[in-house]
Amino acid sequence: VTTRLISDPAVEDYAARHTTPPSQALIRVTTATHVAFSPQAGMIVGTVEGRLLALLVAVSGASRILEIGTFTGYSAIAMAEALPAGGKLTTLEIDPEHAAVATSLVEAAGVADRVEIVLGPAIESLRELEGPFDLVFIDADKPSYPDYFEAVVPLVRPGGLIVADNVLWSGQVLDESDDPSTAALRVFNHLVLHDPRVECAMLTIRDGVTLIRRIA
Ligand SMILES: C[S@@+](CC[C@H](N)C(=O)[O-])C[C@H]1O[C@@H](n2cnc3c(N)ncnc32)[C@H](O)[C@@H]1O
């Protein structure tokens, strides 16, 4: 399997240093995640993508947000901080340990009134949810991305936004692969591009982020 650098690490570092720094709450999430789940801490979206998500919430005026893949709550808190009064974010997580840490970090961030963490397999939780959502962030298990896309499009209001993380998968999507995550991400990227209900732009931020707007 060939992995590729999506951008020069020095350029990434420069971009991070020229992005509005994370809040104290988000710095706490990063520190706590490294303590609790050291090997997986890289799953956090981080400074640039976290700020991008917050900016998307702010400019779109989103007040109902759905997230698939909470981990320790970094992206959930980043988006919740940008919600207007009365806004709400629902985030889906399968791992009880991740959800427990996220719950305490969401409380410490002072956004517990706006954030609901739903424990369980996302595809099952999605069946119970009622739309419309203004913005959906997909960032859970990669083999399920095609299913998440099909489940989420009807839940997003027309004009609403779906944001999908890791769509470049360290550049592995450029090549055919038997790896289930790579194969599913290739299917997902193809589905999104050819679905007449949406328009999309794939950004080479971090591990690849596709912005998908429902147009029909
Ligand atoms: C990449 S991490 C999410 C990172 C998070 N968005 C952030 O920026 O901090 C993916 C999360 O999805 C969860 N996950 C994996 N499979 C899942 C499933 N089937 N349903 C719900 N969550 C799942 C994992 O336990 C993990 O916490």
PDB file of C-alpha atoms and ligand atoms in Angstrom:
ATOM      1  CA  VAL A   1       0.000   0.000   0.000  1.00  0.00           C
ATOM      2  CA  THR A   2       1.401   3.381  -0.996  1.00  0.00           C
ATOM      3  CA  THR A   3       0.859   6.256   1.372  1.00  0.00           C
ATOM      4  CA  ARG A   4       1.496   9.795   0.207  1.00  0.00           C
ATOM      5  CA  LEU A   5       2.077  13.076   1.955  1.00  0.00           C
ATOM      6  CA  ILE A   6      -0.953  15.233   1.268  1.00  0.00           C
ATOM      7  CA  SER A   7       0.990  18.378   2.007  1.00  0.00           C
ATOM      8  CA  ASP A   8       4.459  19.297   3.152  1.00  0.00           C
ATOM      9  CA  PRO A   9       4.608  19.025   6.995  1.00  0.00           C
ATOM     10  CA  ALA A  10       6.336  22.416   7.179  1.00  0.00           C
ATOM     11  CA  VAL A  11       3.466  23.946   5.185  1.00  0.00           C
ATOM     12  CA  GLU A  12       0.920  22.206   7.464  1.00  0.00           C
ATOM     13  CA  ASP A  13       2.726  23.593  10.486  1.00  0.00           C
ATOM     14  CA  TYR A  14       2.747  27.091   8.987  1.00  0.00           C
ATOM     15  CA  ALA A  15      -1.001  26.810   8.279  1.00  0.00           C
ATOM     16  CA  ALA A  16      -1.683  25.688  11.871  1.00  0.00           C
ATOM     17  CA  ARG A  17       0.332  28.621  13.228  1.00  0.00           C
ATOM     18  CA  HIS A  18      -1.701  31.012  11.061  1.00  0.00           C
ATOM     19  CA  THR A  19      -5.083  29.674  12.134  1.00  0.00           C
ATOM     20  CA  THR A  20      -7.006  31.089  15.116  1.00  0.00           C
ATOM     21  CA  PRO A  21      -5.764  29.003  18.075  1.00  0.00           C
ATOM     22  CA  PRO A  22      -8.112  26.519  19.774  1.00  0.00           C
ATOM     23  CA  SER A  23     -10.045  27.492  22.913  1.00  0.00           C
ATOM     24  CA  GLN A  24      -8.798  26.472  26.373  1.00  0.00           C
ATOM     25  CA  ALA A  25     -11.499  23.763  26.335  1.00  0.00           C
ATOM     26  CA  LEU A  26     -10.119  22.299  23.106  1.00  0.00           C
ATOM     27  CA  ILE A  27      -6.548  22.440  24.398  1.00  0.00           C
ATOM     28  CA  ARG A  28      -7.830  20.476  27.428  1.00  0.00           C
ATOM     29  CA  VAL A  29      -9.403  17.883  25.087  1.00  0.00           C
ATOM     30  CA  THR A  30      -6.107  17.436  23.236  1.00  0.00           C
ATOM     31  CA  THR A  31      -4.130  17.004  26.463  1.00  0.00           C
ATOM     32  CA  ALA A  32      -6.672  14.626  28.019  1.00  0.00           C
ATOM     33  CA  THR A  33      -6.823  12.556  24.821  1.00  0.00           C
ATOM     34  CA  HIS A  34      -3.061  12.088  24.764  1.00  0.00           C
ATOM     35  CA  VAL A  35      -3.221  10.933  28.403  1.00  0.00           C
ATOM     36  CA  ALA A  36      -6.212   8.581  27.989  1.00  0.00           C
ATOM     37  CA  PHE A  37      -5.774   7.239  24.451  1.00  0.00           C
ATOM     38  CA  SER A  38      -2.211   8.011  23.464  1.00  0.00           C
ATOM     39  CA  PRO A  39      -1.859   5.836  20.317  1.00  0.00           C
ATOM     40  CA  GLN A  40      -5.199   7.007  18.891  1.00  0.00           C
ATOM     41  CA  ALA A  41      -4.811  10.705  19.762  1.00  0.00           C
ATOM     42  CA  GLY A  42      -4.068  11.477  16.109  1.00  0.00           C
ATOM     43  CA  MET A  43      -7.755  10.861  15.344  1.00  0.00           C
ATOM     44  CA  ILE A  44      -8.569  14.338  16.690  1.00  0.00           C
ATOM     45  CA  VAL A  45      -9.282  16.774  13.849  1.00  0.00           C
ATOM     46  CA  GLY A  46      -6.898  19.355  15.346  1.00  0.00           C
ATOM     47  CA  THR A  47      -6.407  23.103  15.016  1.00  0.00           C
ATOM     48  CA  VAL A  48      -6.978  23.777  11.304  1.00  0.00           C
ATOM     49  CA  GLU A  49      -9.822  21.365  10.599  1.00  0.00           C
ATOM     50  CA  GLY A  50     -11.438  22.130  13.973  1.00  0.00           C
ATOM     51  CA  ARG A  51     -11.452  25.841  13.137  1.00  0.00           C
ATOM     52  CA  LEU A  52     -12.724  25.086   9.617  1.00  0.00           C
ATOM     53  CA  LEU A  53     -15.672  23.183  11.137  1.00  0.00           C
ATOM     54  CA  ALA A  54     -16.405  26.057  13.526  1.00  0.00           C
ATOM     55  CA  LEU A  55     -16.257  28.548  10.647  1.00  0.00           C
ATOM     56  CA  LEU A  56     -18.621  26.401   8.552  1.00  0.00           C
ATOM     57  CA  VAL A  57     -21.098  26.325  11.451  1.00  0.00           C
ATOM     58  CA  ALA A  58     -20.820  30.094  11.894  1.00  0.00           C
ATOM     59  CA  VAL A  59     -21.107  31.127   8.227  1.00  0.00           C
ATOM     60  CA  SER A  60     -23.926  28.657   7.487  1.00  0.00           C
ATOM     61  CA  GLY A  61     -25.809  29.627  10.650  1.00  0.00           C
ATOM     62  CA  ALA A  62     -26.292  25.910  11.369  1.00  0.00           C
ATOM     63  CA  SER A  63     -28.306  25.268  14.511  1.00  0.00           C
ATOM     64  CA  ARG A  64     -28.909  21.509  14.200  1.00  0.00           C
ATOM     65  CA  ILE A  65     -25.714  19.510  13.779  1.00  0.00           C
ATOM     66  CA  LEU A  66     -25.130  15.768  13.564  1.00  0.00           C
ATOM     67  CA  GLU A  67     -21.720  14.166  14.026  1.00  0.00           C
ATOM     68  CA  ILE A  68     -20.839  10.523  13.338  1.00  0.00           C
ATOM     69  CA  GLY A  69     -17.739   9.616  15.398  1.00  0.00           C
ATOM     70  CA  THR A  70     -17.288  11.527  18.669  1.00  0.00           C
ATOM     71  CA  PHE A  71     -14.012  10.078  20.008  1.00  0.00           C
ATOM     72  CA  THR A  72     -13.107  12.419  22.907  1.00  0.00           C
ATOM     73  CA  GLY A  73     -15.227  15.310  21.667  1.00  0.00           C
ATOM     74  CA  TYR A  74     -12.763  17.670  19.962  1.00  0.00           C
ATOM     75  CA  SER A  75     -14.751  18.270  16.765  1.00  0.00           C
ATOM     76  CA  ALA A  76     -18.062  18.196  18.668  1.00  0.00           C
ATOM     77  CA  ILE A  77     -16.867  20.891  21.078  1.00  0.00           C
ATOM     78  CA  ALA A  78     -15.281  22.931  18.247  1.00  0.00           C
ATOM     79  CA  MET A  79     -18.634  22.999  16.412  1.00  0.00           C
ATOM     80  CA  ALA A  80     -20.719  23.447  19.590  1.00  0.00           C
ATOM     81  CA  GLU A  81     -18.682  26.553  20.481  1.00  0.00           C
ATOM     82  CA  ALA A  82     -19.858  28.080  17.168  1.00  0.00           C
ATOM     83  CA  LEU A  83     -23.550  27.211  17.593  1.00  0.00           C
ATOM     84  CA  PRO A  84     -26.062  30.028  18.026  1.00  0.00           C
ATOM     85  CA  ALA A  85     -28.165  30.193  21.220  1.00  0.00           C
ATOM     86  CA  GLY A  86     -30.637  27.308  21.243  1.00  0.00           C
ATOM     87  CA  GLY A  87     -28.559  25.276  18.783  1.00  0.00           C
ATOM     88  CA  LYS A  88     -27.965  21.571  19.285  1.00  0.00           C
ATOM     89  CA  LEU A  89     -25.359  19.000  18.277  1.00  0.00           C
ATOM     90  CA  THR A  90     -25.987  15.245  18.364  1.00  0.00           C
ATOM     91  CA  THR A  91     -22.899  13.052  18.157  1.00  0.00           C
ATOM     92  CA  LEU A  92     -22.787   9.272  17.677  1.00  0.00           C
ATOM     93  CA  GLU A  93     -20.149   7.024  19.265  1.00  0.00           C
ATOM     94  CA  ILE A  94     -19.865   3.237  19.543  1.00  0.00           C
ATOM     95  CA  ASP A  95     -17.110   3.005  22.171  1.00  0.00           C
ATOM     96  CA  PRO A  96     -18.308   3.512  25.793  1.00  0.00           C
ATOM     97  CA  GLU A  97     -14.814   4.562  26.953  1.00  0.00           C
ATOM     98  CA  HIS A  98     -14.569   7.237  24.260  1.00  0.00           C
ATOM     99  CA  ALA A  99     -18.098   8.414  25.056  1.00  0.00           C
ATOM    100  CA  ALA A 100     -17.336   8.600  28.810  1.00  0.00           C
ATOM    101  CA  VAL A 101     -14.247  10.757  28.284  1.00  0.00           C
ATOM    102  CA  ALA A 102     -16.121  12.905  25.759  1.00  0.00           C
ATOM    103  CA  THR A 103     -18.988  13.399  28.226  1.00  0.00           C
ATOM    104  CA  SER A 104     -16.681  14.787  30.909  1.00  0.00           C
ATOM    105  CA  LEU A 105     -14.784  16.991  28.422  1.00  0.00           C
ATOM    106  CA  VAL A 106     -18.041  18.345  26.968  1.00  0.00           C
ATOM    107  CA  GLU A 107     -19.118  19.235  30.535  1.00  0.00           C
ATOM    108  CA  ALA A 108     -15.769  20.875  31.265  1.00  0.00           C
ATOM    109  CA  ALA A 109     -16.127  22.876  28.020  1.00  0.00           C
ATOM    110  CA  GLY A 110     -19.449  24.298  29.242  1.00  0.00           C
ATOM    111  CA  VAL A 111     -21.405  23.051  26.204  1.00  0.00           C
ATOM    112  CA  ALA A 112     -23.231  20.098  27.805  1.00  0.00           C
ATOM    113  CA  ASP A 113     -26.553  21.938  27.321  1.00  0.00           C
ATOM    114  CA  ARG A 114     -25.996  21.851  23.537  1.00  0.00           C
ATOM    115  CA  VAL A 115     -24.345  18.461  23.012  1.00  0.00           C
ATOM    116  CA  GLU A 116     -25.990  15.035  23.153  1.00  0.00           C
ATOM    117  CA  ILE A 117     -23.761  11.959  22.891  1.00  0.00           C
ATOM    118  CA  VAL A 118     -25.613   8.892  21.605  1.00  0.00           C
ATOM    119  CA  LEU A 119     -23.894   5.585  22.417  1.00  0.00           C
ATOM    120  CA  GLY A 120     -24.179   2.710  19.952  1.00  0.00           C
ATOM    121  CA  PRO A 121     -23.424   1.703  16.372  1.00  0.00           C
ATOM    122  CA  ALA A 122     -23.981   4.830  14.292  1.00  0.00           C
ATOM    123  CA  ILE A 123     -25.921   3.087  11.541  1.00  0.00           C
ATOM    124  CA  GLU A 124     -28.495   1.988  14.151  1.00  0.00           C
ATOM    125  CA  SER A 125     -28.614   5.380  15.879  1.00  0.00           C
ATOM    126  CA  LEU A 126     -29.127   7.057  12.496  1.00  0.00           C
ATOM    127  CA  ARG A 127     -32.332   5.049  11.980  1.00  0.00           C
ATOM    128  CA  GLU A 128     -33.761   6.583  15.170  1.00  0.00           C
ATOM    129  CA  LEU A 129     -32.858  10.188  14.338  1.00  0.00           C
ATOM    130  CA  GLU A 130     -35.197  12.726  12.859  1.00  0.00           C
ATOM    131  CA  GLY A 131     -33.953  15.463  10.576  1.00  0.00           C
ATOM    132  CA  PRO A 132     -33.597  17.950   9.254  1.00  0.00           C
ATOM    133  CA  PHE A 133     -29.994  18.719  10.165  1.00  0.00           C
ATOM    134  CA  ASP A 134     -28.216  21.805   8.838  1.00  0.00           C
ATOM    135  CA  LEU A 135     -24.757  20.246   8.979  1.00  0.00           C
ATOM    136  CA  VAL A 136     -23.470  16.676   9.316  1.00  0.00           C
ATOM    137  CA  PHE A 137     -19.856  15.736  10.027  1.00  0.00           C
ATOM    138  CA  ILE A 138     -18.889  12.156   9.087  1.00  0.00           C
ATOM    139  CA  ASP A 139     -15.774  10.916  10.915  1.00  0.00           C
ATOM    140  CA  ALA A 140     -16.349   7.334  12.151  1.00  0.00           C
ATOM    141  CA  ASP A 141     -15.374   3.883  10.790  1.00  0.00           C
ATOM    142  CA  LYS A 142     -14.333   4.265   7.156  1.00  0.00           C
ATOM    143  CA  PRO A 143     -15.858   1.006   5.796  1.00  0.00           C
ATOM    144  CA  SER A 144     -19.311   2.419   6.637  1.00  0.00           C
ATOM    145  CA  TYR A 145     -18.871   5.751   4.791  1.00  0.00           C
ATOM    146  CA  PRO A 146     -21.027   4.730   1.777  1.00  0.00           C
ATOM    147  CA  ASP A 147     -23.820   3.641   4.156  1.00  0.00           C
ATOM    148  CA  TYR A 148     -23.458   6.817   6.209  1.00  0.00           C
ATOM    149  CA  PHE A 149     -23.762   8.923   3.052  1.00  0.00           C
ATOM    150  CA  GLU A 150     -26.975   7.191   1.982  1.00  0.00           C
ATOM    151  CA  ALA A 151     -28.413   7.450   5.508  1.00  0.00           C
ATOM    152  CA  VAL A 152     -27.466  11.078   5.955  1.00  0.00           C
ATOM    153  CA  VAL A 153     -28.523  12.720   2.665  1.00  0.00           C
ATOM    154  CA  PRO A 154     -32.243  12.425   3.514  1.00  0.00           C
ATOM    155  CA  LEU A 155     -31.554  13.797   7.024  1.00  0.00           C
ATOM    156  CA  VAL A 156     -29.852  16.973   5.761  1.00  0.00           C
ATOM    157  CA  ARG A 157     -32.084  19.830   4.720  1.00  0.00           C
ATOM    158  CA  PRO A 158     -31.818  20.937   1.079  1.00  0.00           C
ATOM    159  CA  GLY A 159     -29.045  23.534   1.093  1.00  0.00           C
ATOM    160  CA  GLY A 160     -27.477  21.870   4.127  1.00  0.00           C
ATOM    161  CA  LEU A 161     -23.912  20.668   4.353  1.00  0.00           C
ATOM    162  CA  ILE A 162     -22.253  17.278   4.854  1.00  0.00           C
ATOM    163  CA  VAL A 163     -18.555  17.324   5.760  1.00  0.00           C
ATOM    164  CA  ALA A 164     -16.614  14.065   5.393  1.00  0.00           C
ATOM    165  CA  ASP A 165     -13.206  13.540   6.977  1.00  0.00           C
ATOM    166  CA  ASN A 166     -10.263  11.337   5.874  1.00  0.00           C
ATOM    167  CA  VAL A 167     -11.454  11.105   2.263  1.00  0.00           C
ATOM    168  CA  LEU A 168      -7.839  10.919   1.017  1.00  0.00           C
ATOM    169  CA  TRP A 169      -6.816   8.265   3.602  1.00  0.00           C
ATOM    170  CA  SER A 170      -3.121   9.207   3.451  1.00  0.00           C
ATOM    171  CA  GLY A 171      -3.348   9.183  -0.349  1.00  0.00           C
ATOM    172  CA  GLN A 172      -4.187   5.479  -0.413  1.00  0.00           C
ATOM    173  CA  VAL A 173      -7.452   6.159  -2.285  1.00  0.00           C
ATOM    174  CA  LEU A 174      -5.406   6.887  -5.409  1.00  0.00           C
ATOM    175  CA  ASP A 175      -4.719   3.166  -5.809  1.00  0.00           C
ATOM    176  CA  GLU A 176      -6.889   0.028  -5.977  1.00  0.00           C
ATOM    177  CA  SER A 177      -6.684  -1.779  -2.645  1.00  0.00           C
ATOM    178  CA  ASP A 178      -8.158  -4.743  -0.771  1.00  0.00           C
ATOM    179  CA  ASP A 179      -8.038  -2.769   2.457  1.00  0.00           C
ATOM    180  CA  PRO A 180     -11.709  -2.328   3.505  1.00  0.00           C
ATOM    181  CA  SER A 181     -11.274   1.313   4.585  1.00  0.00           C
ATOM    182  CA  THR A 182      -9.486   2.328   1.383  1.00  0.00           C
ATOM    183  CA  ALA A 183     -11.957   0.442  -0.817  1.00  0.00           C
ATOM    184  CA  ALA A 184     -14.964   1.983   0.967  1.00  0.00           C
ATOM    185  CA  LEU A 185     -13.530   5.489   0.781  1.00  0.00           C
ATOM    186  CA  ARG A 186     -12.999   5.052  -2.988  1.00  0.00           C
ATOM    187  CA  VAL A 187     -16.666   3.995  -3.286  1.00  0.00           C
ATOM    188  CA  PHE A 188     -17.754   6.905  -1.092  1.00  0.00           C
ATOM    189  CA  ASN A 189     -15.785   9.462  -3.119  1.00  0.00           C
ATOM    190  CA  HIS A 190     -17.280   8.067  -6.364  1.00  0.00           C
ATOM    191  CA  LEU A 191     -20.831   8.063  -4.928  1.00  0.00           C
ATOM    192  CA  VAL A 192     -20.587  11.649  -3.743  1.00  0.00           C
ATOM    193  CA  LEU A 193     -19.191  12.921  -7.045  1.00  0.00           C
ATOM    194  CA  HIS A 194     -21.917  11.265  -9.135  1.00  0.00           C
ATOM    195  CA  ASP A 195     -24.949  11.819  -6.883  1.00  0.00           C
ATOM    196  CA  PRO A 196     -27.215  14.440  -8.497  1.00  0.00           C
ATOM    197  CA  ARG A 197     -28.618  15.390  -5.071  1.00  0.00           C
ATOM    198  CA  VAL A 198     -25.332  17.018  -4.055  1.00  0.00           C
ATOM    199  CA  GLU A 199     -22.429  19.187  -5.180  1.00  0.00           C
ATOM    200  CA  CYS A 200     -19.010  18.734  -3.610  1.00  0.00           C
ATOM    201  CA  ALA A 201     -15.466  20.015  -3.244  1.00  0.00           C
ATOM    202  CA  MET A 202     -12.664  17.776  -1.989  1.00  0.00           C
ATOM    203  CA  LEU A 203     -10.159  19.789   0.042  1.00  0.00           C
ATOM    204  CA  THR A 204      -6.588  18.632   0.636  1.00  0.00           C
ATOM    205  CA  ILE A 205      -6.726  19.779   4.264  1.00  0.00           C
ATOM    206  CA  ARG A 206      -5.171  17.310   6.744  1.00  0.00           C
ATOM    207  CA  ASP A 207      -6.242  13.824   5.529  1.00  0.00           C
ATOM    208  CA  GLY A 208      -8.729  15.170   2.971  1.00  0.00           C
ATOM    209  CA  VAL A 209     -12.065  16.819   3.763  1.00  0.00           C
ATOM    210  CA  THR A 210     -14.978  16.826   1.312  1.00  0.00           C
ATOM    211  CA  LEU A 211     -17.612  19.548   1.569  1.00  0.00           C
ATOM    212  CA  ILE A 212     -20.923  18.240   0.224  1.00  0.00           C
ATOM    213  CA  ARG A 213     -23.972  20.464  -0.186  1.00  0.00           C
ATOM    214  CA  ARG A 214     -27.420  18.996  -0.684  1.00  0.00           C
ATOM    215  CA  ILE A 215     -28.914  20.735  -3.703  1.00  0.00           C
ATOM    216  CA  ALA A 216     -31.997  18.575  -4.306  1.00  0.00           C
TER     217      ALA A 216
HETATM  218  C1  LIG B   1     -11.654   9.476  13.965  1.00  0.00           C
HETATM  219  S1  LIG B   1     -12.466   9.216  15.488  1.00  0.00           S
HETATM  220  C2  LIG B   1     -13.471  10.683  15.635  1.00  0.00           C
HETATM  221  C3  LIG B   1     -12.640  11.911  15.942  1.00  0.00           C
HETATM  222  C4  LIG B   1     -13.467  13.091  16.357  1.00  0.00           C
HETATM  223  N1  LIG B   1     -14.397  13.498  15.318  1.00  0.00           N
HETATM  224  C5  LIG B   1     -12.524  14.228  16.739  1.00  0.00           C
HETATM  225  O1  LIG B   1     -12.194  15.060  15.901  1.00  0.00           O
HETATM  226  O2  LIG B   1     -12.074  14.242  17.880  1.00  0.00           O
HETATM  227  C6  LIG B   1     -13.671   8.001  15.061  1.00  0.00           C
HETATM  228  C7  LIG B   1     -14.599   7.575  16.194  1.00  0.00           C
HETATM  229  O3  LIG B   1     -15.653   6.798  15.612  1.00  0.00           O
HETATM  230  C8  LIG B   1     -15.983   5.765  16.511  1.00  0.00           C
HETATM  231  N2  LIG B   1     -16.645   4.692  15.757  1.00  0.00           N
HETATM  232  C9  LIG B   1     -16.060   3.685  15.061  1.00  0.00           C
HETATM  233  N3  LIG B   1     -16.998   2.894  14.536  1.00  0.00           N
HETATM  234  C10 LIG B   1     -18.198   3.405  14.883  1.00  0.00           C
HETATM  235  C11 LIG B   1     -19.550   3.022  14.642  1.00  0.00           C
HETATM  236  N4  LIG B   1     -19.848   1.942  13.928  1.00  0.00           N
HETATM  237  N5  LIG B   1     -20.535   3.780  15.172  1.00  0.00           N
HETATM  238  C12 LIG B   1     -20.238   4.889  15.908  1.00  0.00           C
HETATM  239  N6  LIG B   1     -18.975   5.295  16.170  1.00  0.00           N
HETATM  240  C13 LIG B   1     -17.973   4.565  15.670  1.00  0.00           C
HETATM  241  C14 LIG B   1     -14.644   5.359  17.122  1.00  0.00           C
HETATM  242  O4  LIG B   1     -14.840   4.688  18.357  1.00  0.00           O
HETATM  243  C15 LIG B   1     -13.945   6.703  17.261  1.00  0.00           C
HETATM  244  O5  LIG B   1     -14.156   7.251  18.530  1.00  0.00           O
END
